[in-house]
């Protein structure tokens, strides 16, 4: 018989068996759904953090101070060169006049700066150079990448000095890295837990159907024939569990979204919660099926061969 | 067809079920194995279908030394031997149809062909129209017939029946044994373990008596002629 037709028959037979024990099947599926839901939450958390970080105006800035006696044309050429750098997300040139205006605005609110403004008046000319403020792309905000960028920009003729708040960059990098690692470890542990849950359920199913397995072997059923329905059980638990996880994710995001929006707005941020894409949903379903199948295979390998006809 | 040479079986608990048994069964023969409980009849069948391995000695089935079969080759051997168990070994959660169809499902036979064969097999054992019943709703005799239908559905060349009439009255026992006789008449080699010596006298078949794991007697069968009626019965096979 056609291989695929036989697989389909086993698939439908397994679905029928699951339907005959609705409560126990539902319970297992819900446990799988919850176990898959937690890594999905972590994934959303990491993605949201990444997205918020990329939109955040507090992203590290580099200020390039050009040499003092540079002409506006030369300053424009340097600015263009900086803009062309692949690691620069956004750059802005600030003329000495703009710098002074901004400085005057700031001095109006700071006592320390008032003294400095008096000294400027004493000099009689604007001592501020052209400067370029730039924001690196998100993927270049790690400590090493920023240092490399600083070195690269420092080699451009006409740049006198570069100011960088590296401590902030390091702190930001450490926080995001910690979150990601924590999420990864927790996801792996949850996946292992999920495999144990499905594996144990399959073991119980095997034990419940011990007599049927013995009889099947007595009439010529191979180990492959005997194990097939259990592999389908595992894959179906994973499939329906991941569908359940997506459903719970959708319901919980409806409940959580307004609270997240209020929280982010209270910090003056751009309200954003990463939403599962179609690809993410398919990846979760694929992961569920793969974990279910693997757990079933592991459980079957442990128990089926021990059952011998008597 | 079946040959045993100096076969012994000792179970892990030290019990010697069979000691140094040697005999052979020709193709198309019908042989009764008799003896008291614990004589080794069931163990003998378990060895022939490789449910158990002998502690010593060799067993050949259809020219193959089954001691040397690998685990992966056992399903093929069991597909060639139909076994009727004393306790029927039916799957109680499945219908009569599913129980009888099992040997065909394991070899991946198409559904239509399975349906045709199951109907024919149930008709042969007198269980027409009971295919959707659950085994627990059947009487002991009917369950035994389901076991027989399952054993023959795959058209095996060897049929082993372990106490097939164990708990049945004489009339029902005769009916069941006659079914085996019909299969034997169309060329199936049949071995029946029984306490019921009346059946041996009635059918005039060869018999082998076991006592405490050893052969204590052998009675040959009178010559048997295949008639036109028997050839017609072979249509089932």
XYZ file of C-alpha atoms in Angstrom:
547
model
C 0.000 0.000 0.000
C 1.048 3.510 -0.657
C 3.321 4.705 2.148
C 1.564 8.051 2.553
C -1.872 6.435 2.536
C -0.760 4.144 5.366
C 0.592 7.131 7.318
C -2.712 8.934 6.810
C -4.616 5.905 8.087
C -2.492 5.827 11.256
C -2.887 9.592 11.653
C -6.686 9.395 11.482
C -6.756 6.299 13.698
C -4.681 8.188 16.293
C -6.998 11.204 16.045
C -9.904 8.830 16.601
C -8.184 7.353 19.676
C -7.605 10.876 21.046
C -11.264 11.675 20.510
C -12.258 8.573 22.439
C -10.382 9.894 25.507
C -11.238 13.607 25.256
C -10.478 14.673 28.831
C -7.035 13.098 29.138
C -6.108 14.270 25.618
C -7.309 17.803 26.418
C -5.346 17.885 29.681
C -2.132 16.796 27.975
C -2.658 19.305 25.170
C -3.201 22.123 27.672
C -0.043 21.197 29.597
C 1.885 21.261 26.311
C 0.240 24.579 25.401
C 1.259 26.200 28.687
C 4.778 24.787 28.453
C 5.090 26.266 24.941
C 3.458 29.530 25.964
C 6.219 30.447 28.420
C 9.089 30.386 25.867
C 6.781 32.283 23.499
C 6.372 34.997 26.171
C 10.149 35.155 26.611
C 10.586 35.444 22.862
C 8.114 38.312 22.792
C 9.930 39.942 25.727
C 13.306 39.784 23.969
C 11.877 41.006 20.671
C 10.046 43.860 22.405
C 13.214 44.896 24.264
C 15.176 44.892 20.991
C 12.504 46.917 19.241
C 12.139 49.423 22.074
C 15.910 49.800 22.287
C 16.133 50.537 18.577
C 13.485 53.261 18.905
C 14.869 54.667 22.110
C 16.343 58.137 21.861
C 18.694 57.302 24.685
C 20.717 55.094 22.363
C 24.473 55.846 22.689
C 25.610 58.914 20.784
C 29.058 59.796 19.539
C 30.022 63.427 19.231
C 32.796 64.179 16.752
C 34.501 67.553 17.262
C 36.153 68.825 14.116
C 39.377 70.891 14.199
C 38.831 74.581 14.937
C 39.846 76.403 11.754
C 37.987 74.110 9.321
C 35.848 75.718 6.609
C 32.088 74.991 6.283
C 32.742 73.182 2.953
C 35.375 70.940 4.513
C 33.066 70.245 7.463
C 30.291 69.244 5.025
C 32.655 66.827 3.229
C 33.609 65.173 6.551
C 29.931 64.946 7.479
C 29.156 63.178 4.190
C 31.996 60.723 4.765
C 30.686 59.936 8.280
C 27.160 59.443 6.953
C 28.420 56.869 4.459
C 29.777 54.630 7.235
C 27.680 51.383 7.307
C 27.483 51.423 11.100
C 25.917 54.890 11.335
C 22.134 54.998 11.671
C 21.735 58.742 11.892
C 24.134 61.727 11.831
C 23.635 65.454 12.246
C 26.099 68.276 11.727
C 26.089 71.154 14.207
C 27.649 74.426 13.114
C 29.548 76.603 15.683
C 26.589 79.014 15.585
C 24.043 76.282 16.297
C 26.295 75.011 19.051
C 26.499 78.424 20.653
C 22.724 78.919 20.431
C 22.128 75.568 22.073
C 24.746 76.441 24.685
C 23.038 79.771 25.428
C 19.723 77.985 25.831
C 21.260 75.536 28.289
C 23.097 78.283 30.212
C 19.784 79.930 30.987
C 18.874 76.949 33.178
C 22.267 76.230 34.771
C 24.216 78.398 37.238
C 27.583 76.807 36.352
C 27.143 77.584 32.665
C 26.386 81.268 33.377
C 30.055 81.810 34.399
C 31.231 80.125 31.190
C 29.011 82.432 29.104
C 30.637 85.440 30.741
C 34.044 84.082 29.723
C 32.783 83.647 26.114
C 31.756 87.312 26.046
C 35.242 88.185 27.282
C 36.816 86.248 24.363
C 34.725 88.174 21.852
C 34.491 85.287 19.349
C 32.785 81.867 19.131
C 35.364 79.237 20.153
C 33.053 76.263 19.404
C 34.095 74.020 16.449
C 31.886 72.228 13.936
C 30.631 69.014 15.485
C 28.822 65.933 14.225
C 26.442 63.984 16.466
C 25.832 60.447 15.295
C 23.816 57.430 16.400
C 25.172 53.972 15.580
C 22.918 51.284 14.179
C 21.410 48.900 16.765
C 23.671 46.025 15.781
C 26.745 48.231 16.392
C 25.982 49.289 19.936
C 28.008 46.568 21.650
C 31.120 47.813 23.465
C 33.543 46.287 20.969
C 31.655 47.542 17.935
C 31.446 51.079 19.342
C 35.177 51.081 20.086
C 35.863 49.927 16.551
C 33.586 52.640 15.164
C 35.353 55.249 17.276
C 38.715 54.089 15.934
C 37.423 54.203 12.359
C 35.986 57.696 12.689
C 39.121 58.933 14.470
C 41.151 58.137 11.356
C 39.179 60.649 9.256
C 41.183 63.832 8.598
C 39.691 66.908 10.196
C 38.299 65.210 13.285
C 39.926 66.556 16.428
C 38.329 64.466 19.136
C 35.453 62.031 19.772
C 33.310 61.843 22.899
C 31.548 58.610 23.812
C 29.546 57.508 26.838
C 30.978 53.974 26.946
C 29.819 53.151 30.453
C 26.205 53.486 29.382
C 26.803 51.339 26.306
C 28.392 48.608 28.430
C 25.512 48.680 30.878
C 22.931 48.507 28.111
C 24.770 45.646 26.399
C 25.049 43.720 29.665
C 21.341 44.123 30.411
C 20.148 42.956 26.992
C 22.652 40.086 26.947
C 21.508 38.953 30.402
C 17.872 39.037 29.326
C 18.627 37.055 26.184
C 20.682 34.408 27.980
C 18.121 34.075 30.723
C 15.409 33.646 28.095
C 17.469 31.058 26.206
C 18.254 28.965 29.287
C 14.664 29.120 30.482
C 13.398 28.163 27.022
C 15.733 25.156 26.845
C 14.649 24.046 30.329
C 10.988 24.451 29.431
C 11.518 22.482 26.209
C 13.147 19.706 28.238
C 10.260 19.793 30.695
C 7.834 19.609 27.789
C 9.664 16.574 26.383
C 9.469 14.847 29.754
C 5.747 15.581 30.022
C 4.977 14.229 26.534
C 7.395 11.318 27.012
C 5.681 10.356 30.253
C 2.224 10.629 28.687
C 3.353 8.368 25.833
C 4.795 5.926 28.367
C 1.408 5.760 30.115
C -0.317 5.243 26.765
C 2.098 2.408 25.961
C 1.449 0.785 29.338
C -2.329 1.149 28.880
C -2.097 -0.517 25.475
C 0.385 -3.178 26.503
C -2.036 -6.016 25.686
C -2.767 -4.551 22.256
C 0.958 -4.240 21.553
C 1.547 -7.850 22.613
C -1.262 -9.102 20.379
C -0.015 -6.987 17.468
C 3.431 -8.522 17.833
C 1.915 -12.010 18.084
C 0.181 -11.637 14.732
C 3.297 -10.331 12.998
C 3.383 -6.620 13.814
C 6.896 -5.217 13.611
C 8.312 -2.778 16.163
C 7.967 -0.098 13.515
C 4.260 -0.869 13.085
C 3.678 -0.922 16.836
C 5.452 2.341 17.555
C 3.892 4.348 14.709
C 0.662 5.416 16.483
C 2.642 6.605 19.506
C 4.861 8.795 17.328
C 1.700 10.297 15.878
C 0.384 10.787 19.403
C 3.532 12.779 20.280
C 3.397 14.870 17.107
C -0.337 15.537 17.550
C 0.110 16.545 21.189
C 2.807 18.977 19.983
C 0.611 20.254 17.147
C -2.532 20.831 19.168
C -0.453 22.098 22.108
C 1.183 24.756 19.919
C -2.215 25.772 18.497
C -3.418 26.076 22.104
C -0.333 28.141 22.983
C -1.033 30.522 20.073
C -4.623 30.880 21.208
C -3.581 31.610 24.801
C -0.931 34.025 23.520
C -3.525 35.930 21.529
C -5.937 36.067 24.462
C -3.253 37.125 26.935
C -1.862 39.786 24.600
C -5.348 41.332 24.434
C -5.348 41.439 28.234
C -1.747 42.695 28.601
C -1.448 45.224 25.749
C -3.300 48.159 27.457
C -1.190 47.783 30.636
C 2.061 47.719 28.615
C 0.971 50.770 26.651
C 0.212 52.720 29.871
C 3.582 51.680 31.355
C 5.644 52.675 28.312
C 3.754 55.949 27.898
C 4.422 56.820 31.539
C 8.160 56.697 30.703
C 7.580 58.849 27.633
C 8.386 55.962 25.306
C 6.817 54.691 22.120
C 4.233 52.071 23.126
C 5.094 48.782 21.469
C 4.493 45.102 22.112
C 5.996 42.625 19.649
C 3.243 40.679 17.911
C 3.747 37.113 16.664
C 4.138 37.080 12.898
C 2.801 34.277 10.688
C 6.368 32.942 10.443
C 6.680 32.972 14.240
C 3.386 31.081 14.539
C 4.506 28.444 12.042
C 7.862 28.184 13.835
C 6.047 27.565 17.145
C 3.832 24.905 15.553
C 6.888 23.286 13.960
C 8.711 23.365 17.285
C 5.709 21.816 19.045
C 5.438 18.985 16.498
C 9.199 18.346 16.546
C 9.387 18.276 20.354
C 6.309 16.045 20.564
C 7.641 13.613 17.978
C 11.103 13.515 19.560
C 9.688 12.922 23.039
C 7.454 10.137 21.718
C 10.363 8.554 19.893
C 12.484 8.686 23.023
C 9.691 7.166 25.119
C 8.891 4.485 22.535
C 12.566 3.540 22.251
C 12.622 3.069 26.018
C 9.464 0.982 26.404
C 8.199 -0.717 23.215
C 11.078 -3.171 22.760
C 10.580 -4.395 26.332
C 7.068 -5.540 25.554
C 7.330 -9.064 24.212
C 4.456 -11.373 23.374
C 3.762 -13.993 26.021
C 7.386 -28.215 7.412
C 8.067 -28.222 11.193
C 11.032 -30.054 12.655
C 12.313 -30.112 16.226
C 15.632 -31.669 17.108
C 16.536 -32.352 20.744
C 14.706 -29.282 21.948
C 14.700 -28.421 25.651
C 13.252 -25.432 27.411
C 14.131 -24.379 30.920
C 12.477 -21.198 32.241
C 14.490 -18.656 34.253
C 12.871 -19.963 37.471
C 14.501 -23.354 36.814
C 11.345 -25.123 35.628
C 12.018 -27.629 32.818
C 9.037 -27.324 30.487
C 10.452 -29.508 27.707
C 13.313 -32.008 27.703
C 15.020 -33.262 24.592
C 12.013 -33.263 22.261
C 12.450 -34.382 18.645
C 9.722 -34.827 16.016
C 8.651 -33.495 12.689
C 5.364 -32.568 11.070
C 4.860 -32.882 7.316
C 3.207 -30.215 5.186
C -0.573 -30.560 5.268
C -0.547 -32.811 8.345
C -2.943 -32.444 11.267
C -1.458 -33.382 14.607
C -2.995 -33.328 18.049
C -0.665 -32.655 20.969
C -2.084 -34.140 24.140
C -1.004 -34.284 27.733
C -1.954 -33.055 31.173
C -1.629 -29.471 32.302
C 2.040 -28.565 32.604
C 3.081 -31.290 30.134
C 4.678 -28.651 27.900
C 2.032 -28.239 25.144
C 1.822 -24.450 25.347
C 5.599 -24.133 25.629
C 5.935 -26.209 22.467
C 3.705 -23.770 20.563
C 5.545 -20.786 21.994
C 8.820 -22.253 20.723
C 7.423 -22.916 17.227
C 6.149 -19.339 16.930
C 9.368 -17.995 18.547
C 7.535 -16.387 21.438
C 10.133 -18.262 23.481
C 13.598 -19.469 22.515
C 14.670 -23.040 23.301
C 17.362 -23.504 25.947
C 18.951 -26.079 23.643
C 18.179 -27.853 20.374
C 17.091 -26.645 16.956
C 13.701 -25.831 15.427
C 13.045 -25.548 11.706
C 9.869 -24.056 10.294
C 9.426 -24.229 6.530
C 13.112 -25.057 6.173
C 14.319 -22.091 8.254
C 16.149 -22.565 11.519
C 14.089 -20.168 13.600
C 16.667 -20.087 16.425
C 18.859 -18.072 14.117
C 16.231 -15.492 13.186
C 17.010 -11.955 14.209
C 14.461 -9.943 16.204
C 13.603 -8.003 13.046
C 12.779 -11.264 11.174
C 10.287 -12.545 13.750
C 7.256 -10.589 12.430
C 7.655 -12.336 9.079
C 7.723 -15.770 10.759
C 4.607 -14.941 12.784
C 2.784 -13.839 9.650
C 3.304 -17.339 8.244
C 1.929 -19.037 11.359
C -1.631 -18.549 12.573
C -1.995 -19.059 16.306
C -5.257 -19.626 18.208
C -4.771 -18.990 21.901
C -6.531 -20.671 24.759
C -7.344 -17.257 26.268
C -8.225 -15.921 22.776
C -5.941 -12.853 23.184
C -8.542 -10.526 21.716
C -8.305 -6.763 22.101
C -11.414 -5.994 24.106
C -11.548 -2.299 23.160
C -11.664 -3.119 19.447
C -14.539 -4.558 17.438
C -14.597 -8.093 16.076
C -13.789 -6.626 12.663
C -10.703 -4.780 13.949
C -9.500 -7.851 15.862
C -9.806 -10.142 12.867
C -8.328 -7.538 10.515
C -5.225 -6.953 12.658
C -2.889 -9.433 10.850
C -3.811 -7.751 7.554
C -3.429 -4.230 8.937
C 0.117 -4.988 10.122
C 1.116 -5.935 6.569
C -0.539 -2.811 5.155
C -3.237 -4.471 3.072
C -5.700 -2.071 1.355
C -8.910 -1.412 3.304
C -11.211 -2.892 0.615
C -9.301 -6.145 0.489
C -9.289 -6.317 4.305
C -13.066 -5.842 4.377
C -13.563 -8.634 1.846
C -11.290 -11.045 3.666
C -12.683 -10.327 7.132
C -16.231 -10.970 5.905
C -15.128 -14.266 4.330
C -13.252 -15.356 7.468
C -16.158 -14.471 9.763
C -18.493 -16.363 7.451
C -16.208 -19.365 7.596
C -16.365 -19.478 11.405
C -20.098 -18.750 11.535
C -19.953 -15.156 12.776
C -21.563 -13.310 9.864
C -22.994 -9.933 10.867
C -21.115 -9.774 14.178
C -18.213 -7.720 12.826
C -19.118 -4.545 14.752
C -19.661 -6.301 18.081
C -17.176 -5.876 20.905
C -15.593 -9.163 22.076
C -16.969 -8.756 25.597
C -20.507 -9.054 24.206
C -19.692 -12.467 22.704
C -19.866 -15.885 24.343
C -16.701 -17.922 24.998
C -17.311 -20.042 21.913
C -17.852 -16.962 19.741
C -14.670 -15.355 21.084
C -12.815 -18.543 20.199
C -14.213 -18.320 16.667
C -13.012 -14.711 16.409
C -9.552 -15.963 17.452
C -9.710 -18.635 14.746
C -10.832 -16.128 12.106
C -7.907 -13.889 13.057
C -5.487 -16.813 12.897
C -6.529 -17.831 9.378
C -7.191 -14.396 7.855
C -3.608 -14.118 6.666
C -3.842 -17.506 4.907
C -1.041 -19.029 6.951
C 0.543 -22.321 5.956
C 0.694 -23.423 9.610
C -2.054 -23.170 12.205
C -1.335 -23.700 15.895
C -4.289 -23.963 18.276
C -3.672 -24.082 22.002
C -6.619 -25.716 23.797
C -9.154 -24.215 21.391
C -12.016 -26.148 22.997
C -10.892 -25.733 26.592
C -14.125 -24.423 28.114
C -16.642 -25.457 25.500
C -19.317 -28.180 25.543
C -18.991 -31.215 23.286
C -21.139 -29.915 20.430
C -19.340 -26.585 20.303
C -15.979 -28.364 20.591
C -16.864 -30.531 17.616
C -17.834 -27.461 15.600
C -14.564 -25.681 16.413
C -12.401 -28.714 15.674
C -14.280 -29.264 12.415
C -13.299 -25.755 11.370
C -9.639 -26.688 11.853
C -10.259 -29.927 10.000
C -11.635 -27.949 7.070
C -8.528 -25.791 6.950
C -6.321 -28.860 7.139
C -8.157 -30.438 4.234
C -7.106 -27.600 2.006
C -3.452 -28.037 2.824
C -2.895 -26.047 6.013
C -0.646 -27.800 8.513
C -2.568 -27.860 11.805
C -1.279 -28.564 15.306
C -3.859 -28.639 18.074
C -3.031 -28.893 21.761
C -5.924 -30.463 23.623
C -7.077 -32.482 26.601
C -10.026 -33.723 24.595
C -9.021 -37.217 23.446
C -12.527 -37.714 22.040
C -11.634 -35.428 19.132
C -8.649 -37.588 18.158
C -10.844 -40.674 18.069
C -13.553 -38.818 16.178
C -11.265 -37.452 13.458
C -8.672 -40.211 13.373
C -5.719 -37.829 13.284
C -2.129 -38.353 14.374
C -1.362 -37.449 17.980
C 1.662 -36.827 20.092
C 1.438 -37.255 23.833
C 3.590 -35.180 26.141
C 4.254 -35.995 29.735
C 6.416 -33.875 32.034
C 8.076 -32.217 29.051
C 8.897 -35.436 27.201
C 7.236 -37.341 24.374
C 5.513 -40.321 25.946
C 3.604 -41.636 22.916
C 2.957 -41.067 19.198
C -0.013 -42.383 17.236
C 0.104 -42.131 13.449
C -2.978 -41.148 11.452
C -4.646 -43.377 8.888
C -4.113 -42.397 5.240
C -6.299 -39.508 4.054
C -7.657 -38.946 0.560
C -8.392 -35.409 -0.707
C -11.901 -35.387 -2.220
C -13.595 -32.956 -4.637
C -15.541 -31.508 -1.668
C -12.277 -30.626 0.055
C -10.927 -29.007 -3.085
C -14.016 -26.769 -3.241
C -13.408 -25.681 0.329
C -9.973 -24.524 -0.710
C -11.652 -21.555 -2.455
C -11.415 -19.704 0.828
C -7.665 -19.963 0.666
